[in-house]
Coordinates of C-alpha atoms in Angstrom, one line a residue:
M94 CA -10.4 -9.9 4.0
R95 CA -10.7 -6.9 1.5
L96 CA -7.9 -4.4 1.2
A97 CA -8.9 -0.6 0.9
A98 CA -8.5 0.9 -2.5
Y99 CA -5.9 3.1 -0.9
T100 CA -3.7 0.1 -0.2
D101 CA -4.4 -1.4 -3.6
Y102 CA -3.1 1.9 -5.1
G103 CA -0.1 1.7 -2.9
L104 CA 0.7 -1.7 -3.9
R105 CA 0.4 -0.8 -7.6
V106 CA 2.7 2.1 -7.2
L107 CA 5.3 -0.1 -5.6
M108 CA 5.0 -2.9 -8.2
R109 CA 5.3 -0.4 -11.0
L110 CA 8.4 1.3 -9.5
A111 CA 10.0 -2.1 -9.0
D112 CA 9.8 -2.8 -12.8
T113 CA 11.9 0.2 -13.5
P114 CA 14.1 0.8 -10.5
D115 CA 16.6 3.0 -12.4
E116 CA 13.8 5.3 -13.6
A117 CA 12.0 8.1 -11.7
V118 CA 8.2 8.1 -12.5
A119 CA 5.9 11.0 -12.0
T120 CA 2.7 10.6 -9.9
R121 CA 1.0 12.1 -12.8
Q122 CA 2.1 9.2 -15.2
L123 CA 1.2 6.6 -12.6
A124 CA -2.2 8.1 -12.1
K125 CA -2.7 8.0 -16.0
E126 CA -1.4 4.5 -16.3
F127 CA -3.7 3.2 -13.5
A128 CA -6.7 5.4 -14.5
I129 CA -7.1 6.8 -10.9
S130 CA -7.2 10.3 -9.6
Q131 CA -3.8 12.1 -9.3
H132 CA -5.0 13.9 -6.4
H133 CA -5.8 10.7 -4.6
L134 CA -2.7 8.9 -5.7
A135 CA -0.6 11.8 -4.4
K136 CA -2.0 11.2 -0.9
V137 CA -1.1 7.5 -1.2
V138 CA 2.4 8.3 -2.5
R139 CA 3.0 10.8 0.5
D140 CA 2.0 8.0 2.9
L141 CA 4.4 5.6 1.1
G142 CA 7.2 7.9 1.8
R143 CA 6.5 8.5 5.5
G144 CA 7.0 6.4 8.6
E145 CA 9.1 3.5 9.3
G146 CA 8.5 2.0 5.9
E147 CA 9.7 4.9 3.7
F148 CA 9.0 2.8 0.7
V149 CA 9.5 5.6 -1.9
K150 CA 11.5 8.7 -2.3
S151 CA 10.5 11.6 -4.5
Q152 CA 12.6 14.1 -6.3
R153 CA 11.3 17.4 -7.7
G154 CA 12.3 19.0 -11.0
R155 CA 12.5 18.0 -14.5
T156 CA 14.3 14.8 -14.0
G157 CA 12.4 14.1 -10.8
G158 CA 9.7 11.6 -9.9
L159 CA 9.3 8.7 -7.6
R160 CA 11.7 5.7 -7.0
L161 CA 11.8 2.9 -4.6
N162 CA 13.7 4.0 -1.4
R163 CA 15.1 0.5 -0.9
P164 CA 15.5 -2.7 -3.1
A165 CA 12.1 -4.3 -4.1
R166 CA 13.4 -7.6 -2.8
E167 CA 13.5 -6.0 0.7
I168 CA 10.0 -4.9 0.8
T169 CA 7.3 -7.5 1.6
L170 CA 3.6 -7.2 0.7
G171 CA 2.8 -7.8 4.4
E172 CA 5.0 -4.8 5.4
V173 CA 3.2 -2.5 3.0
V174 CA -0.2 -3.7 3.9
R175 CA 0.4 -3.2 7.6
H176 CA 1.6 0.2 6.9
L177 CA -1.2 1.3 4.6
E178 CA -3.9 -0.5 6.4
R179 CA -3.1 0.8 9.9
R180 CA -6.1 3.4 9.7
F181 CA -8.6 0.8 8.5
A182 CA -10.4 -1.5 10.9
I183 CA -11.4 -5.0 9.9
A184 CA -14.6 -4.6 12.2
E185 CA -16.1 -1.9 14.3
C186 CA -14.2 -3.0 17.4
F187 CA -10.8 -2.6 15.6
R188 CA -11.1 1.1 15.3
A189 CA -8.6 3.1 17.2
D190 CA -11.3 4.7 19.3
G191 CA -12.8 1.3 20.2
G192 CA -15.8 1.7 17.8
N193 CA -19.4 1.5 18.8
C194 CA -19.6 -2.2 19.3
L195 CA -22.7 -3.4 21.5
L196 CA -21.2 -6.7 22.0
Q197 CA -18.3 -5.5 24.1
P198 CA -17.0 -6.6 26.6
R199 CA -18.3 -10.1 26.0
C200 CA -17.7 -10.5 22.2
R201 CA -16.1 -13.7 21.2
L202 CA -15.7 -12.8 17.6
R203 CA -12.8 -10.2 17.9
P204 CA -10.1 -12.7 18.8
Q205 CA -11.1 -14.9 15.8
L206 CA -11.0 -11.9 13.5
A207 CA -7.6 -10.8 14.9
A208 CA -6.1 -14.2 14.3
A209 CA -7.5 -14.4 10.7
R210 CA -6.1 -10.9 10.1
E211 CA -2.6 -11.9 11.4
A212 CA -2.7 -15.1 9.3
F213 CA -3.5 -13.2 6.2
L214 CA -0.8 -10.7 7.0
A215 CA 1.7 -13.5 7.7
E216 CA 1.1 -15.0 4.3
L217 CA 1.7 -11.6 2.6
E218 CA 5.0 -11.3 4.6
K219 CA 6.3 -14.3 2.4
T220 CA 6.2 -12.3 -0.8
T221 CA 8.2 -9.4 -1.9
I222 CA 7.4 -6.4 -4.1
A223 CA 10.1 -7.8 -6.5
E224 CA 8.2 -11.0 -6.9
C225 CA 5.1 -8.9 -7.9
A226 CA 7.0 -6.3 -10.1
W227 CA 4.8 -4.9 -12.8
P228 CA 5.6 -6.5 -16.2
G229 CA 6.8 -3.6 -18.4
E230 CA 5.3 -5.0 -21.5
G231 CA 1.8 -5.0 -19.8
L232 CA 1.7 -1.4 -18.9
I233 CA -1.0 0.7 -20.3
A234 CA 0.5 3.3 -22.7
A235 CA 0.7 6.6 -21.0
E236 CA 0.1 8.6 -24.2

């Protein structure tokens, strides 16, 4: 299973914030460190602050930026991936609108894909963001 770039960026943000939990980090700085579009990253960050997860909180102003909304040891990779991948379908038939699968209703692949997806996510539930925190010394200099 391949994660969407959107999810990859979200995981990067959380791992980076977990490395410096007492420091607010600007989206601009994260975009520069990860060499990705600030505009795109802003969408990801907004999503990380919404819904049941509310993984990040942001504060405006001179000393503002992003911080984790709860301890990194309480956030699992599976929880984050489920939140960020909710709009992405593993196959056509997994789309919210049912997709345009010509094999329905006799498809026997969908249950197998669903089981594989759940096994993948169950494995990710075993690891926390704290365990994957970005190593501070490995960051790209944001000069």
